[in-house]
Amino acid sequence: CYNIIVNLLNANQNLRFCRTFLTKTSDDILKAIIKMPLQASIFIYVIISFPESGANKGELLNADSKLVLDEQALVENYFKLLSIADGKVICVVKANAYGHGAVAVTKALYSVGARLFAVANVDEGATLRKRLGGLIGARIISLGVTAAENIKRANKYAITLPIGSLNDFFALEKSKLDFDIYFQVDTGMRRLGFDHAKPEEFFGVASLVGCCPRLTPVGIGTHLSCGEDENSSRVQTARFCPYSAMGKISVSASSAFLREECVGEYKRAGLCLYGYGEAARLLGLKKPLSLYTRIVRTITLDKGEKLGYNAVFEAKRKMLVGTLPIGYADGIMRAYRGASVFVRGKDCPILAVCMDMTMIGLPPQARVGDEVTVFSSEGNLERLTDNAGTIVYEGLTALGNRLRRLTVKS
């Protein structure tokens, strides 16, 4: 059918297109095409349907693997954090909401009253505005540098932009557009913002902003490099104090959420919002994201037999091995090898990881079609990332777009 369509398109370069939904069988489609006069305009629009909460349009989904977001658990986490922060919480949804799905997460939080969101850049913020009906009344804060070509887009989608240097100010002033802005101060992370040790630079730019009616300051913030370390955080907070009178302030992220670094600050809920990290553990927050897949093949491996690229695993005994339709292109890192997933409640060691498939050891009762829990609200992602010598942040944000995404309410 596709070949026929392509040939017809090549034969007539003046074809006009409109939306015709081809929901019939292949035979029905062919009959419809045959009935069309060749000299007439042919109106064909082929629709490939994906679940609304799934991967990006045009990407193929892994039907045997799914990421399940528990919306209720996420909302409960938000309200717990909101109560601790006296109602001043910025929901960090950058990097696809730490792998949880930025659109689904933002939609759920916005529906229960959240109005402050932080993203990594203008593109992430613009996507949320477009996909969620504009998010009327919500402030979307970009945490990163704004490329010159994205300034107009930031204005179009009402993204609050940072100013952390004189160049940032000049770029926005030159655009002649209206923006809400906030100031960034570098107190020790050495990443972005005005150097805390050079107050004349900060206050000089702040004066310029004050003389520019198109730029409206709405706050000021910094980032703690060692949020878990109270002594280090205390030093950075002291460096930030001379600047804290410039408006609403934000100092603490997830790692320092339980401490009040500055009175009245807006806290950025990132990792803890998703149930991970020390603050989440102490507060009893839930992990709303689970990853499941299925066994698609089983074989018996004899003692001494090898499997995987470069024969990465050798059986020390006769064993049952299962193949999973998920690999490092989906976020299952090669360094997870040696850690375990779960089948029928049993620990199953990861033996080898390929781009699209993973092989695991199985209990004798396992069968093709059995569900495999990679991680869930009960945990296991920490074990996987510890085994890989990395952090949960990386494990979450590595989750690929081919995974089917579902949102449920517990």
Coordinates of C-alpha atoms in Angstrom, one line a residue:
C1 CA 0.0 0.0 0.0
Y2 CA 2.8 2.4 0.9
N3 CA 4.6 1.6 -2.4
I4 CA 1.5 2.4 -4.4
I5 CA 1.1 5.7 -2.6
V6 CA 4.7 6.6 -3.1
N7 CA 4.5 5.8 -6.8
L8 CA 1.4 7.9 -7.2
L9 CA 3.1 10.8 -5.5
N10 CA 6.1 10.5 -7.7
A11 CA 3.9 10.5 -10.8
N12 CA 2.1 13.7 -10.0
Q13 CA 4.0 16.5 -8.3
N14 CA 0.9 18.7 -8.0
L15 CA -1.0 16.5 -5.6
R16 CA -3.1 18.2 -3.0
F17 CA -3.4 16.7 0.4
C18 CA -6.1 16.7 3.0
R19 CA -6.9 14.7 6.0
T20 CA -8.4 11.3 5.2
F21 CA -8.3 8.8 8.0
L22 CA -7.3 5.4 6.7
T23 CA -8.7 3.1 9.4
K24 CA -9.8 0.3 7.0
T25 CA -7.9 -2.9 6.2
S26 CA -5.2 -2.9 3.5
D27 CA -7.7 -4.4 1.0
D28 CA -10.2 -1.6 1.6
I29 CA -7.4 1.0 1.2
L30 CA -6.3 -0.5 -2.1
K31 CA -9.8 -0.6 -3.4
A32 CA -10.3 3.1 -2.5
I33 CA -7.1 4.0 -4.3
I34 CA -8.0 2.0 -7.4
K35 CA -11.4 3.8 -7.6
M36 CA -9.7 7.2 -7.7
P37 CA -9.2 8.7 -11.2
L38 CA -5.5 9.0 -11.9
Q39 CA -6.0 12.5 -13.3
A40 CA -7.9 13.7 -10.2
S41 CA -6.2 15.1 -7.1
I42 CA -5.6 12.3 -4.6
F43 CA -6.2 13.2 -0.9
I44 CA -4.3 10.9 1.3
Y45 CA -3.1 11.4 4.9
V46 CA -1.7 8.4 6.6
I47 CA -2.2 8.4 10.3
I48 CA -0.1 6.3 12.7
S49 CA -1.7 6.5 16.1
F50 CA 0.3 6.5 19.4
P51 CA -1.0 6.7 23.0
E52 CA -1.3 10.4 24.1
S53 CA 1.1 9.7 27.0
G54 CA 3.6 7.8 25.0
A55 CA 6.7 8.7 23.1
N56 CA 7.1 11.7 20.9
K57 CA 5.1 11.6 17.7
G58 CA 6.9 9.7 14.9
E59 CA 8.9 7.5 17.3
L60 CA 8.3 3.8 17.5
L61 CA 7.1 2.5 20.9
N62 CA 8.4 -0.5 22.6
A63 CA 5.1 -2.3 23.1
D64 CA 6.5 -4.9 25.5
S65 CA 8.0 -2.3 27.9
K66 CA 6.2 0.5 29.8
L67 CA 6.9 3.3 32.2
V68 CA 4.0 3.8 34.6
L69 CA 3.6 7.1 36.4
D70 CA 1.5 7.0 39.5
E71 CA -0.1 10.4 39.4
Q72 CA -1.6 10.1 43.0
A73 CA 1.8 9.4 44.5
L74 CA 3.3 12.4 42.7
V75 CA 0.6 14.7 43.9
E76 CA 0.9 13.4 47.5
N77 CA 4.7 14.2 47.3
Y78 CA 4.0 17.7 46.1
F79 CA 1.6 18.5 49.0
K80 CA 4.0 17.1 51.6
L81 CA 6.7 19.3 50.2
L82 CA 4.4 22.3 50.0
S83 CA 3.5 22.0 53.6
I84 CA 7.1 22.0 54.7
A85 CA 8.0 24.9 52.5
D86 CA 5.1 27.1 53.7
G87 CA 3.6 26.9 50.2
K88 CA 6.7 28.1 48.4
V89 CA 7.7 25.3 46.1
I90 CA 9.1 25.5 42.6
C91 CA 8.5 22.2 40.8
V92 CA 11.5 21.3 38.8
V93 CA 10.4 19.5 35.6
K94 CA 13.6 19.8 33.5
A95 CA 15.1 16.9 31.6
N96 CA 11.6 15.5 30.9
A97 CA 10.8 15.8 34.6
Y98 CA 13.8 13.7 35.6
G99 CA 12.6 11.0 33.1
H100 CA 9.1 10.9 34.5
G101 CA 7.5 12.7 31.5
A102 CA 7.4 16.5 31.8
V103 CA 4.0 16.9 30.1
A104 CA 2.3 14.3 32.3
V105 CA 4.0 15.5 35.5
T106 CA 3.3 19.2 34.8
K107 CA -0.3 18.5 33.9
A108 CA -0.9 16.5 37.1
L109 CA 0.7 19.2 39.3
Y110 CA -0.9 22.1 37.6
S111 CA -4.3 20.4 38.0
V112 CA -3.9 20.5 41.8
G113 CA -2.7 24.1 42.0
A114 CA 1.0 24.2 41.3
R115 CA 1.9 27.4 39.5
L116 CA 5.7 27.5 39.7
F117 CA 7.8 25.3 37.3
A118 CA 11.5 25.2 36.5
V119 CA 12.9 23.9 33.2
A120 CA 16.4 23.7 31.8
N121 CA 15.9 25.9 28.8
V122 CA 13.4 27.9 26.7
D123 CA 12.6 24.9 24.5
E124 CA 11.5 22.8 27.4
G125 CA 9.3 25.6 28.7
A126 CA 7.8 26.3 25.3
T127 CA 6.9 22.7 24.8
L128 CA 4.9 22.7 28.1
R129 CA 3.0 25.8 27.2
K130 CA 2.1 24.4 23.8
R131 CA 1.2 20.9 25.0
L132 CA -0.8 22.0 28.0
G133 CA -3.0 24.8 26.7
G134 CA -0.7 27.6 27.7
L135 CA -0.6 26.8 31.5
I136 CA -2.5 30.0 32.2
G137 CA -1.3 31.7 35.4
A138 CA 1.8 29.5 35.8
R139 CA 5.3 30.9 35.8
I140 CA 7.9 28.8 33.9
I141 CA 11.4 29.6 34.9
S142 CA 14.4 28.7 32.7
L143 CA 17.4 27.7 34.7
G144 CA 20.0 27.7 31.9
V145 CA 21.6 30.1 29.5
T146 CA 19.3 31.5 26.8
A147 CA 20.6 31.3 23.3
A148 CA 20.2 34.5 21.2
E149 CA 18.0 32.7 18.7
N150 CA 15.6 31.6 21.5
I151 CA 15.0 35.1 23.0
K152 CA 11.9 35.8 20.8
R153 CA 10.6 32.3 21.6
A154 CA 11.0 32.9 25.3
N155 CA 8.9 36.1 24.9
K156 CA 6.2 34.3 22.9
Y157 CA 5.8 31.6 25.6
A158 CA 6.3 33.8 28.6
I159 CA 9.4 32.2 30.0
T160 CA 11.0 33.8 33.0
L161 CA 14.7 34.2 32.1
P162 CA 17.9 34.4 34.2
I163 CA 20.4 37.2 34.1
G164 CA 23.7 36.1 35.4
S165 CA 26.1 38.4 33.5
L166 CA 26.3 41.7 31.7
N167 CA 26.0 39.9 28.4
D168 CA 22.7 38.3 29.5
F169 CA 21.4 41.8 30.2
F170 CA 22.6 43.2 26.8
A171 CA 21.0 40.3 24.9
L172 CA 17.6 40.9 26.5
E173 CA 17.8 44.7 26.3
K174 CA 18.7 44.5 22.6
S175 CA 15.6 42.4 21.9
K176 CA 13.3 45.3 22.8
L177 CA 10.9 42.6 24.2
D178 CA 9.2 42.4 27.6
F179 CA 10.5 39.8 30.1
D180 CA 10.2 38.8 33.7
I181 CA 13.7 38.0 34.8
Y182 CA 15.6 36.8 37.9
F183 CA 19.2 37.2 38.9
Q184 CA 21.6 34.3 39.3
V185 CA 24.5 34.5 41.8
D186 CA 27.4 32.1 41.8
T187 CA 28.2 31.4 45.4
G188 CA 30.4 28.3 44.9
M189 CA 29.0 26.0 42.2
R190 CA 31.1 27.8 39.6
R191 CA 28.6 27.2 36.9
L192 CA 26.4 30.2 36.1
G193 CA 25.7 33.6 37.6
F194 CA 27.4 36.7 38.9
D195 CA 30.6 36.0 41.0
H196 CA 29.6 36.6 44.6
A197 CA 33.1 38.0 45.2
K198 CA 32.5 40.8 42.7
P199 CA 29.4 42.7 44.0
E200 CA 30.1 45.7 41.8
E201 CA 29.4 43.7 38.7
F202 CA 26.1 42.4 40.1
F203 CA 24.8 45.8 41.4
G204 CA 25.9 47.5 38.2
V205 CA 23.8 45.2 36.1
A206 CA 20.9 45.4 38.6
S207 CA 21.0 49.2 38.2
L208 CA 20.8 48.8 34.4
V209 CA 17.8 46.4 34.8
G210 CA 16.1 48.9 37.0
C211 CA 16.4 51.5 34.2
C212 CA 14.9 49.2 31.6
P213 CA 11.1 49.2 31.8
R214 CA 10.9 46.1 29.6
L215 CA 12.7 43.9 32.2
T216 CA 10.8 43.1 35.4
P217 CA 12.9 41.5 38.2
V218 CA 10.9 38.8 40.0
G219 CA 13.6 37.1 42.2
I220 CA 17.1 36.0 42.8
G221 CA 18.7 32.7 43.4
T222 CA 21.8 30.6 43.8
H223 CA 22.6 26.9 43.8
L224 CA 24.3 24.9 46.6
S225 CA 27.0 22.7 45.3
C226 CA 27.0 20.4 48.4
G227 CA 23.4 20.6 49.7
E228 CA 23.8 17.7 52.0
D229 CA 26.7 19.3 53.7
E230 CA 25.5 21.9 56.2
N231 CA 28.8 23.5 56.7
S232 CA 29.4 24.0 53.0
S233 CA 25.8 25.2 52.5
R234 CA 26.2 27.7 55.4
V235 CA 29.3 29.2 53.7
Q236 CA 27.4 29.6 50.4
T237 CA 24.4 31.0 52.1
A238 CA 26.5 33.6 53.9
R239 CA 28.0 34.6 50.5
F240 CA 24.5 35.0 49.1
C241 CA 23.1 37.2 52.0
P242 CA 24.3 40.5 50.6
Y243 CA 22.2 40.0 47.5
S244 CA 19.1 38.5 49.1
A245 CA 17.3 41.9 49.4
M246 CA 16.8 41.9 45.6
G247 CA 13.4 40.1 45.6
K248 CA 12.0 36.6 46.2
I249 CA 14.9 34.2 46.8
S250 CA 15.6 30.6 46.0
V251 CA 18.6 28.8 47.5
S252 CA 17.6 25.3 48.5
A253 CA 17.1 22.4 46.1
S254 CA 16.1 18.8 47.0
S255 CA 19.3 18.0 49.0
A256 CA 18.7 20.9 51.4
F257 CA 14.9 20.9 51.4
L258 CA 14.5 20.1 55.0
R259 CA 16.7 23.1 56.1
E260 CA 15.8 26.8 55.9
E261 CA 18.9 28.4 54.4
C262 CA 17.2 31.8 54.1
V263 CA 14.0 33.0 55.6
G264 CA 11.0 32.9 53.3
E265 CA 12.9 31.3 50.4
Y266 CA 11.2 29.4 47.5
K267 CA 12.5 25.9 47.5
R268 CA 13.2 24.0 44.3
A269 CA 11.7 20.5 44.5
G270 CA 13.6 18.4 42.0
L271 CA 14.7 14.8 42.9
C272 CA 12.8 14.7 46.1
L273 CA 9.5 15.5 44.2
Y274 CA 10.0 12.1 42.5
G275 CA 10.7 10.2 45.7
Y276 CA 14.5 9.9 45.7
G277 CA 17.2 11.3 47.8
E278 CA 17.7 11.8 51.6
A279 CA 14.9 14.4 52.0
A280 CA 12.4 12.0 50.3
R281 CA 13.5 9.1 52.5
L282 CA 13.1 11.2 55.7
L283 CA 9.7 12.5 54.6
G284 CA 8.5 9.1 53.4
L285 CA 7.8 10.3 49.9
K286 CA 6.8 7.8 47.3
K287 CA 8.5 6.8 44.0
P288 CA 5.8 7.4 41.4
L289 CA 7.6 5.9 38.4
S290 CA 7.9 2.2 37.6
L291 CA 9.5 0.4 34.6
Y292 CA 8.2 -3.0 33.5
T293 CA 9.0 -5.2 30.5
R294 CA 8.4 -8.8 29.5
I295 CA 10.3 -12.0 28.7
V296 CA 10.2 -12.5 24.9
R297 CA 12.4 -15.6 24.7
T298 CA 13.9 -18.3 27.0
I299 CA 16.8 -20.7 26.4
T300 CA 18.8 -23.1 28.5
L301 CA 22.5 -22.2 28.7
D302 CA 24.8 -25.1 29.5
K303 CA 27.8 -24.7 31.8
G304 CA 30.6 -23.1 29.9
E305 CA 28.4 -21.5 27.3
K306 CA 28.7 -17.8 26.6
L307 CA 26.3 -15.1 25.6
G308 CA 26.3 -11.4 24.7
Y309 CA 28.6 -9.2 22.7
N310 CA 32.3 -10.1 23.2
A311 CA 31.0 -13.2 25.1
V312 CA 30.6 -11.0 28.1
F313 CA 29.0 -13.7 30.3
E314 CA 29.9 -17.4 30.8
A315 CA 27.6 -19.8 32.5
K316 CA 29.1 -21.4 35.6
R317 CA 26.2 -23.9 35.6
K318 CA 23.3 -25.0 33.6
M319 CA 20.8 -22.2 33.7
L320 CA 17.6 -20.7 32.2
V321 CA 18.2 -17.4 30.4
G322 CA 15.5 -14.8 29.3
T323 CA 15.7 -12.1 26.7
L324 CA 14.0 -8.8 27.4
P325 CA 13.1 -6.3 24.6
I326 CA 14.8 -3.4 26.2
G327 CA 18.4 -2.2 26.2
Y328 CA 20.7 0.7 26.7
A329 CA 18.9 2.7 24.0
D330 CA 16.0 2.6 26.5
G331 CA 18.0 3.5 29.5
I332 CA 19.2 0.1 30.7
M333 CA 22.9 0.9 31.1
R334 CA 25.5 -1.7 30.2
A335 CA 27.0 -1.0 33.7
Y336 CA 23.8 -2.4 35.2
R337 CA 25.2 -5.9 34.4
G338 CA 25.6 -7.8 37.6
A339 CA 22.6 -6.1 39.3
S340 CA 19.1 -7.7 39.3
V341 CA 15.6 -7.2 38.1
F342 CA 12.6 -9.1 39.3
V343 CA 10.5 -11.9 37.8
R344 CA 7.7 -13.6 39.8
G345 CA 9.2 -11.9 42.9
K346 CA 12.6 -13.4 42.4
D347 CA 15.9 -11.6 41.9
C348 CA 17.2 -12.2 38.3
P349 CA 20.7 -11.1 37.5
I350 CA 21.4 -9.0 34.5
L351 CA 23.8 -11.0 32.3
A352 CA 24.3 -8.8 29.2
V353 CA 22.9 -5.5 27.9
C354 CA 22.7 -4.7 24.1
M355 CA 21.2 -1.7 22.4
D356 CA 17.7 -3.0 22.2
M357 CA 17.8 -6.2 24.3
T358 CA 18.9 -7.5 27.7
M359 CA 19.6 -11.0 28.8
I360 CA 18.9 -12.1 32.4
G361 CA 19.1 -15.2 34.5
L362 CA 15.7 -16.8 35.3
P363 CA 14.2 -19.0 38.0
P364 CA 13.0 -22.4 36.6
Q365 CA 9.3 -21.4 36.7
A366 CA 9.7 -18.4 34.4
R367 CA 8.0 -18.4 31.1
V368 CA 7.8 -16.3 27.9
G369 CA 5.4 -13.4 28.5
D370 CA 6.2 -13.1 32.2
E371 CA 6.3 -9.5 33.5
V372 CA 9.7 -8.2 34.6
T373 CA 10.0 -5.4 37.1
V374 CA 13.1 -3.3 36.4
F375 CA 12.3 -0.8 39.1
S376 CA 9.1 0.4 40.9
S377 CA 7.7 2.2 43.9
E378 CA 9.3 -0.5 46.0
G379 CA 12.8 0.6 44.7
N380 CA 15.6 -1.1 42.9
L381 CA 16.7 1.9 40.7
E382 CA 19.2 2.8 43.5
R383 CA 20.6 -0.7 43.4
L384 CA 21.0 -0.5 39.6
T385 CA 22.7 2.9 39.6
D386 CA 24.9 2.0 42.6
N387 CA 26.0 -1.1 40.7
A388 CA 26.8 1.1 37.7
G389 CA 28.8 3.5 39.8
T390 CA 26.5 6.4 39.0
I391 CA 23.6 8.4 40.6
V392 CA 19.9 8.1 40.4
Y393 CA 19.6 11.4 38.5
E394 CA 21.5 9.7 35.6
G395 CA 19.5 6.5 35.8
L396 CA 16.2 8.4 35.5
T397 CA 17.2 10.9 32.8
A398 CA 18.6 8.1 30.7
L399 CA 15.2 6.5 30.2
G400 CA 14.6 6.5 26.4
N401 CA 11.7 7.8 24.3
R402 CA 10.9 4.4 22.9
L403 CA 9.3 3.3 26.2
R404 CA 5.5 3.4 26.3
R405 CA 4.3 5.8 29.0
L406 CA 1.2 5.3 31.0
T407 CA -0.3 7.5 33.7
V408 CA -2.4 5.8 36.4
K409 CA -4.0 6.9 39.7
S410 CA -3.4 4.6 42.6

